[in-house]
Short mmCIF file of C-alpha atoms and ligand atoms in Angstrom, two decimals:
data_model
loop_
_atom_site.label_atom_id
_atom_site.label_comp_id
_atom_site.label_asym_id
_atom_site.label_seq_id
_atom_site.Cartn_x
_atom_site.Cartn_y
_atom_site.Cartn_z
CA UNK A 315 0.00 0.00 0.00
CA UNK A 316 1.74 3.09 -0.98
CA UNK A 317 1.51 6.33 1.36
CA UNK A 318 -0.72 8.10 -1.06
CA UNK A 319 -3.16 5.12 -1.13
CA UNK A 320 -3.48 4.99 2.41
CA UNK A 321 -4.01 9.09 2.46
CA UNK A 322 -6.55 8.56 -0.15
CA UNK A 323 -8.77 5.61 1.91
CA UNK A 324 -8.33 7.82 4.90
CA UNK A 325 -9.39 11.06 3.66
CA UNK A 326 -12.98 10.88 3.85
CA UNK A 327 -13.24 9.78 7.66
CA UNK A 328 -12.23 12.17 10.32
CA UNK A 329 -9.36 12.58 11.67
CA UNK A 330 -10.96 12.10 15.24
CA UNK A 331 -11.99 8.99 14.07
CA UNK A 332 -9.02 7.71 12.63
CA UNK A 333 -7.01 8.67 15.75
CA UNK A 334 -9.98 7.07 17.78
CA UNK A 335 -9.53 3.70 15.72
CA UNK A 336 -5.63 3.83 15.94
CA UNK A 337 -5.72 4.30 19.36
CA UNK A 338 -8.70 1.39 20.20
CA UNK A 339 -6.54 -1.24 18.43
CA UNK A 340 -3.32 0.34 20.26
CA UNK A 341 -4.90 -0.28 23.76
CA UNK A 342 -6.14 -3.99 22.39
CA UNK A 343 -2.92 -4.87 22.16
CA UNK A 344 -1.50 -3.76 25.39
CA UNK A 345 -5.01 -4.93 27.15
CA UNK A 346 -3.62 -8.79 25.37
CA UNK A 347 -0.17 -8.09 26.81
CA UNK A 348 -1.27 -7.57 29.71
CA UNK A 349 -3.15 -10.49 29.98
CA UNK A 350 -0.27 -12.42 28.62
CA UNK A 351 1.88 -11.13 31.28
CA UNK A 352 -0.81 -11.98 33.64
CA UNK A 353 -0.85 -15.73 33.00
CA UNK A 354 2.66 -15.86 32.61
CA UNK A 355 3.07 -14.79 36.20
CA UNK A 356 0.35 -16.54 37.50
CA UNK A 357 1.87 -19.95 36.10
CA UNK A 358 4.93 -19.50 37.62
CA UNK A 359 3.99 -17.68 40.88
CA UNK A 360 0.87 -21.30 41.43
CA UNK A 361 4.62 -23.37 40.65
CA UNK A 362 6.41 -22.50 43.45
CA UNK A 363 3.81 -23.31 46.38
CA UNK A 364 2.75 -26.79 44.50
CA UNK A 365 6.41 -27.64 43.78
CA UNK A 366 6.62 -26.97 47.95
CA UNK A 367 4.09 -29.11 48.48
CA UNK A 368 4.94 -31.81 46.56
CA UNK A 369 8.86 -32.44 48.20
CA UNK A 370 6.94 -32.08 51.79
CA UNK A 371 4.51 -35.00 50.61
CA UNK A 372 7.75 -37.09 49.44
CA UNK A 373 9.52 -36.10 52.62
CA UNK A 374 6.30 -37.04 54.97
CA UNK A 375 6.30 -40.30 53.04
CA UNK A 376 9.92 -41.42 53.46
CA UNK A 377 10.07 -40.05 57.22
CA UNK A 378 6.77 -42.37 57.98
CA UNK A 379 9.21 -43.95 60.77
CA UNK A 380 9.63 -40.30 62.24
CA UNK A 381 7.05 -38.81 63.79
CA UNK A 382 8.60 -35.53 64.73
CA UNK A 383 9.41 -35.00 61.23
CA UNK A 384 6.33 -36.01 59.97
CA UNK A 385 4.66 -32.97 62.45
CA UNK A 386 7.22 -31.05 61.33
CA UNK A 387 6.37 -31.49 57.78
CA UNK A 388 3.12 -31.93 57.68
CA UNK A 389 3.07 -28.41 59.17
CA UNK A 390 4.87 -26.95 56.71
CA UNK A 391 2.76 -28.45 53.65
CA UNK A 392 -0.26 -26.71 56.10
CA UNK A 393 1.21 -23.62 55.41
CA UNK A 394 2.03 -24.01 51.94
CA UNK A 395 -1.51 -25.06 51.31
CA UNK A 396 -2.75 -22.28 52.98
CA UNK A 397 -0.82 -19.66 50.86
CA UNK A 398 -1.62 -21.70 47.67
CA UNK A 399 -5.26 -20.75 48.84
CA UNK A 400 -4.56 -16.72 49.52
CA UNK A 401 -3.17 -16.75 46.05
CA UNK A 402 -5.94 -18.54 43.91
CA UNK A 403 -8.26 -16.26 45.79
CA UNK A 404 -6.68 -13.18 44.98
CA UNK A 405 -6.11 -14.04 41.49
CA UNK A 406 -9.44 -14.80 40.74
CA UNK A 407 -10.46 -11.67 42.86
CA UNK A 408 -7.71 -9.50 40.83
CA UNK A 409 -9.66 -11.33 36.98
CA UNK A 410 -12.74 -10.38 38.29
CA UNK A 411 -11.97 -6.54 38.67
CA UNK A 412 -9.69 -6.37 35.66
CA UNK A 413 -12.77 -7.89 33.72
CA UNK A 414 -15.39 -5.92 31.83
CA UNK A 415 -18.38 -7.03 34.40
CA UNK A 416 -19.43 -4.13 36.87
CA UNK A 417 -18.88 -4.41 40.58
CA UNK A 418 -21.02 -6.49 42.17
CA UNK A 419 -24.87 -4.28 43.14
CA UNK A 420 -23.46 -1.17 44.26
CA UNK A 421 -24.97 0.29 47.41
CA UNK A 422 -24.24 2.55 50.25
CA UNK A 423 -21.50 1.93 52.51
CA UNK A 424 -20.43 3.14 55.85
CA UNK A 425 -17.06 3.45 56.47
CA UNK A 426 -16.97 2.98 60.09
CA UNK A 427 -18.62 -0.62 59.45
CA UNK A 428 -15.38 -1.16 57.09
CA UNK A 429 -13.08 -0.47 59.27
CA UNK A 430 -14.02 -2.32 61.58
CA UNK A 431 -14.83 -5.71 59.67
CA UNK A 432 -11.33 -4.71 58.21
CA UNK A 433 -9.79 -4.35 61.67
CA UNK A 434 -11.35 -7.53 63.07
CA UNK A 435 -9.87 -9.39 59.92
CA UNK A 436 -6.04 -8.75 61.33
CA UNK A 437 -7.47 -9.34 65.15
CA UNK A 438 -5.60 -12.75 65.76
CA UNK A 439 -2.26 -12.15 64.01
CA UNK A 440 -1.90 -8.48 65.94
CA UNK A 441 -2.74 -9.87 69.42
CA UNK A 442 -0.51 -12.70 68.76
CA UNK A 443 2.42 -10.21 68.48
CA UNK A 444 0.78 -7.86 71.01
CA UNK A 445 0.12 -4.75 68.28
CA UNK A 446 -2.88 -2.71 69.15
CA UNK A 447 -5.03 -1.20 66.01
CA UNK A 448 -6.21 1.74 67.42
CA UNK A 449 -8.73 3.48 65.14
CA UNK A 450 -10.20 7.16 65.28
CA UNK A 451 -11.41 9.74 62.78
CA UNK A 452 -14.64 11.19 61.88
CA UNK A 453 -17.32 9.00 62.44
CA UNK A 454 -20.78 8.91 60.40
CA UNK A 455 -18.86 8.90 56.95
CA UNK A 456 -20.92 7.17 53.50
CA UNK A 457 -19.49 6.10 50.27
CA UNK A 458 -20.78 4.26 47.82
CA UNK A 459 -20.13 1.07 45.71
CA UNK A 460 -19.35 -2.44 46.21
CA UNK A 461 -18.51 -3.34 50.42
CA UNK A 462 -16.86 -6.10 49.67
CA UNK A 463 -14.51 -4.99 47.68
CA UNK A 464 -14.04 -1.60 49.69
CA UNK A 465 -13.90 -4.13 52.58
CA UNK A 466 -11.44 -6.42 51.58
CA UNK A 467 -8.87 -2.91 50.17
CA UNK A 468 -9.17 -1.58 53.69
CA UNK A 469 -8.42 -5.29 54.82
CA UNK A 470 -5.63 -5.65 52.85
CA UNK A 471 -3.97 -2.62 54.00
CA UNK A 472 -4.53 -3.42 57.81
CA UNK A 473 -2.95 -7.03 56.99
CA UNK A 474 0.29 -5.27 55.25
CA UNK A 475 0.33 -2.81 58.38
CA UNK A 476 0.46 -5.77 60.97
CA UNK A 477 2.35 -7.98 58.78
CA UNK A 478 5.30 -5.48 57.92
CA UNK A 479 5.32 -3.89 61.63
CA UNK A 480 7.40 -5.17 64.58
CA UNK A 481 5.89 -6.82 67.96
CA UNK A 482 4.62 -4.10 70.02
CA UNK A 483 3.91 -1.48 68.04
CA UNK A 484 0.99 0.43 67.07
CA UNK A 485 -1.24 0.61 63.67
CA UNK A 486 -3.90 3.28 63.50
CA UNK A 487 -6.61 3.19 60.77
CA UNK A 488 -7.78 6.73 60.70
CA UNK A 489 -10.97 8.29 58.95
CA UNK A 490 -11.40 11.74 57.34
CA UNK A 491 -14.42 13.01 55.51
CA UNK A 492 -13.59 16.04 52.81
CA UNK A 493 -15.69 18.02 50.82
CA UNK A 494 -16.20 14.99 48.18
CA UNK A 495 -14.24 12.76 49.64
CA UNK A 496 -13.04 10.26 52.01
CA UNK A 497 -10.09 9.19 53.34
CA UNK A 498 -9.07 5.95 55.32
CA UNK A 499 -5.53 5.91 56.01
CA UNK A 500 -3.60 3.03 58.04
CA UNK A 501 -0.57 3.78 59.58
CA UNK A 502 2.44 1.79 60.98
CA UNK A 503 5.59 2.19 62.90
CA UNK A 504 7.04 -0.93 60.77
CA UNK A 505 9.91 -1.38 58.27
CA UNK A 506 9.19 1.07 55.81
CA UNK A 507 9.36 0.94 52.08
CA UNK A 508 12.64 2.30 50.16
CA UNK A 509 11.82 5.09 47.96
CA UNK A 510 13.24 3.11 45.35
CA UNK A 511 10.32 0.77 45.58
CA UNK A 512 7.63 2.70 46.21
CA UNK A 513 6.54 3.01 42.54
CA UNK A 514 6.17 -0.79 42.13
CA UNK A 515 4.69 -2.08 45.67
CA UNK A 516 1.31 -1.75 43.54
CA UNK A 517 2.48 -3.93 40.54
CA UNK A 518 1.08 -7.49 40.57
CA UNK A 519 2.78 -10.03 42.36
CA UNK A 520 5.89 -7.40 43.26
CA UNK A 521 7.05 -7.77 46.92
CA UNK A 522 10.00 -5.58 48.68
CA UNK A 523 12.86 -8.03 48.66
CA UNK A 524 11.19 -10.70 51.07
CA UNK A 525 14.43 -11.43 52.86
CA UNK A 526 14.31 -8.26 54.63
CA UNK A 527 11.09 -9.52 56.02
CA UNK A 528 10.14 -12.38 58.48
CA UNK A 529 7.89 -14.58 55.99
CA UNK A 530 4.42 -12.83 56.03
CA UNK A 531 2.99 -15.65 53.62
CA UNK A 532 2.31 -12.75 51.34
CA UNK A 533 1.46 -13.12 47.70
CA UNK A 534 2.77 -9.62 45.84
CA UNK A 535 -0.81 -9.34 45.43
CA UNK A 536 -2.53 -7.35 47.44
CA UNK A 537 -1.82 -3.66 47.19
CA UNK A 538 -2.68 -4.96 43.55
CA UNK A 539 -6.34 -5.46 44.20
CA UNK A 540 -6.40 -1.86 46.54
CA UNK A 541 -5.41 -0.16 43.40
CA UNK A 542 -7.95 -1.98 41.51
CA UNK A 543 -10.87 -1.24 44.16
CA UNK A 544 -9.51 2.17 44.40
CA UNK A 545 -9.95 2.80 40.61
CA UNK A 546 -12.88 0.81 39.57
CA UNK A 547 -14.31 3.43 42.51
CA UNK A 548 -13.26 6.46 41.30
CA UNK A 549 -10.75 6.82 43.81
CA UNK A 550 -7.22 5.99 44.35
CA UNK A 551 -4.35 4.86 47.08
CA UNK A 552 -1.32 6.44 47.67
CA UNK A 553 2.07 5.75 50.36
CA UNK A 554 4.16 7.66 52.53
CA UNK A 555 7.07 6.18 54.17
CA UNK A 556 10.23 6.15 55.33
CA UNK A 557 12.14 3.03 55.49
CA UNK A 558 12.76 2.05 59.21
CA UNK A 559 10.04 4.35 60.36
CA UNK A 560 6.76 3.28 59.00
CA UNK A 561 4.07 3.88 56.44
CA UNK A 562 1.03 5.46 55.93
CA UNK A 563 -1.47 4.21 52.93
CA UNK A 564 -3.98 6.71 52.19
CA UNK A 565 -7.67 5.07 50.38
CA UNK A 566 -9.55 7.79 48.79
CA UNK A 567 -12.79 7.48 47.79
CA UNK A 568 -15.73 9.42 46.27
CA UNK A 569 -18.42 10.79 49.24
CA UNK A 570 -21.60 9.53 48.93
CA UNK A 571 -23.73 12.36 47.29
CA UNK A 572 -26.87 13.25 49.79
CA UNK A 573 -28.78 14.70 46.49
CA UNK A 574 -28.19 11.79 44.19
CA UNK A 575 -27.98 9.07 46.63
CA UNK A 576 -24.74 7.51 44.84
P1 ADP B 175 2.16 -8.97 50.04
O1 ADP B 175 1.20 -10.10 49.93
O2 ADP B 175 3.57 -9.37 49.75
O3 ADP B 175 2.03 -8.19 51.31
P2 ADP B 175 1.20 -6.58 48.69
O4 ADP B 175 0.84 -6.36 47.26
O5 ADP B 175 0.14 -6.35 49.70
O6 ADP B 175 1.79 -8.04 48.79
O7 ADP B 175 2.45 -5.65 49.03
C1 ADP B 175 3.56 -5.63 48.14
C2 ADP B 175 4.84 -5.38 48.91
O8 ADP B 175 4.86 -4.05 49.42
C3 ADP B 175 5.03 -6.27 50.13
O9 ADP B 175 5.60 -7.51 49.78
C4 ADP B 175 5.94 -5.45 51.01
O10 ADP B 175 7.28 -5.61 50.60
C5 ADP B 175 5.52 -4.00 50.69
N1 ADP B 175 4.56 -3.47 51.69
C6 ADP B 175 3.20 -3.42 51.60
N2 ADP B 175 2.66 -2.83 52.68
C7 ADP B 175 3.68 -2.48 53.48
C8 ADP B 175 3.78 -1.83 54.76
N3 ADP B 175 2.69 -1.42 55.44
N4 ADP B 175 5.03 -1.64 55.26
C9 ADP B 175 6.13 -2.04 54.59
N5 ADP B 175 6.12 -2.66 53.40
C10 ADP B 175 4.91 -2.89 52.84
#
């Protein structure tokens, strides 16, 4: 096709249009990349926990004799198991709000009935290593949309605050209610993010270099799906933090409107 051909079949159409139809089939592509990428990851990130599971089964089988290794690993494959579980659930929860289907029945939400389904979530794990949640904020607050989802953000962001924080310490989940929006922020004394990672903490299945961590069990996924919530919401999530110190992760959502009831 020479250049003067292609001119010729494009003349008549707009140039709006032709930009519009350049650009549809450009973001086709990347949406397919994207999913390639997707199941690329998720083949290899499901490999690791089965391959785990599958030496502790061999290892449980030859150590029949053993019984304190059998605990031992038997344990261990309990564990496994249970992160193999975390991780199928949050990639089908990730599909589901990268896919074209709406939330599930939006509705009105109040915050201070997230927070604290989100706090009671991380309960166990922060008594276990004695860290209070303290929360506090403006009470009262609407948004609206789906509450699971806005539920299970907030959740994830308590988990991360409890998970990444040392014994002892203190995570407070505050509330704030501007003009047209709200804010839920959580915020920990624990290791802090680099600044040099604080770009990619949202990107699927990225995690801070786990060794500087005690093993949280985490998947790379979460602050994945807050993003997601955030967005398909009309809202977003942003971090502060200073490595060593703590972070704070700020939710902001849309206000429920009084008028229009959405
Ligand atoms: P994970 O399941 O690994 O916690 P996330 O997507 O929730 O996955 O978080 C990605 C990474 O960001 C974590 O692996 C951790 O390195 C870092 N991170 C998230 N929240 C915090 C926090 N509150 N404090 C320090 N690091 C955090």
């Amino acid at each position: 096709l020479s250049a003067r051909h292609v001119t010729a079949r494009v003349a008549p159409l707009s140039s709006h249009l032709v930009l519009a139809l350049v650009e549809d089939r450009t973001r086709e592509r990347q949406v397919e990349a994207v999913r390639r990428d997707f199941v690329a990851n998720v083949s290899h990130e499901l490999k690791t926990p089965v391959g785990a599971i599958r030496l502790l089964a061999e290892a449980v089988h030859e150590a029949a004799e053993d019984p304190e290794a059998v605990q031992r690993f038997s344990g261990r494959m309990i564990t496994e198991s249970d992160r193999l579980t975390r991780l199928v659930q949050q990639i089908i929860e990730l599909s589901r709000l990268q896919g074209d289907e709406p939330v599930d029945e939006p509705a009105p939400i109040q915050v201070d009935e997230i927070v604290k389904t989100a706090v009671d979530t991380s309960a166990i794990d922060a008594d276990a290593r004695r860290i209070s949640i303290v929360t506090g904020g403006a009470t009262g607050l609407e948004v609206f949309g789906s509450s699971e989802q806005i539920t299970a953000a907030v959740a994830n962001l308590v988990a991360n605050a409890v998970a990444y924080s040392e014994d002892d310490s203190t995570v407070l989940v505050s509330t704030k209610g501007l003009e047209e929006s709200v804010e839920i922020s959580v915020v920990d004394q624990g290791i802090g993010i680099p600044e040099r990672e604080v770009d990619r903490i949202f990107e699927r299945f990225y995690r801070v270099d786990p060794a500087r961590h005690r093993s949280t069990g985490g998947t790379g996924l979460g602050l994945s799906i807050v993003k997601h919530v955030a967005a398909t919401h009309g809202g977003d999530v942003r971090v502060w933090s200073v490595e060593g110190q703590g972070s704070t992760f700020t939710l902001r959502l849309p206000r429920r409107n009084q008028e229009t009831g959405r």
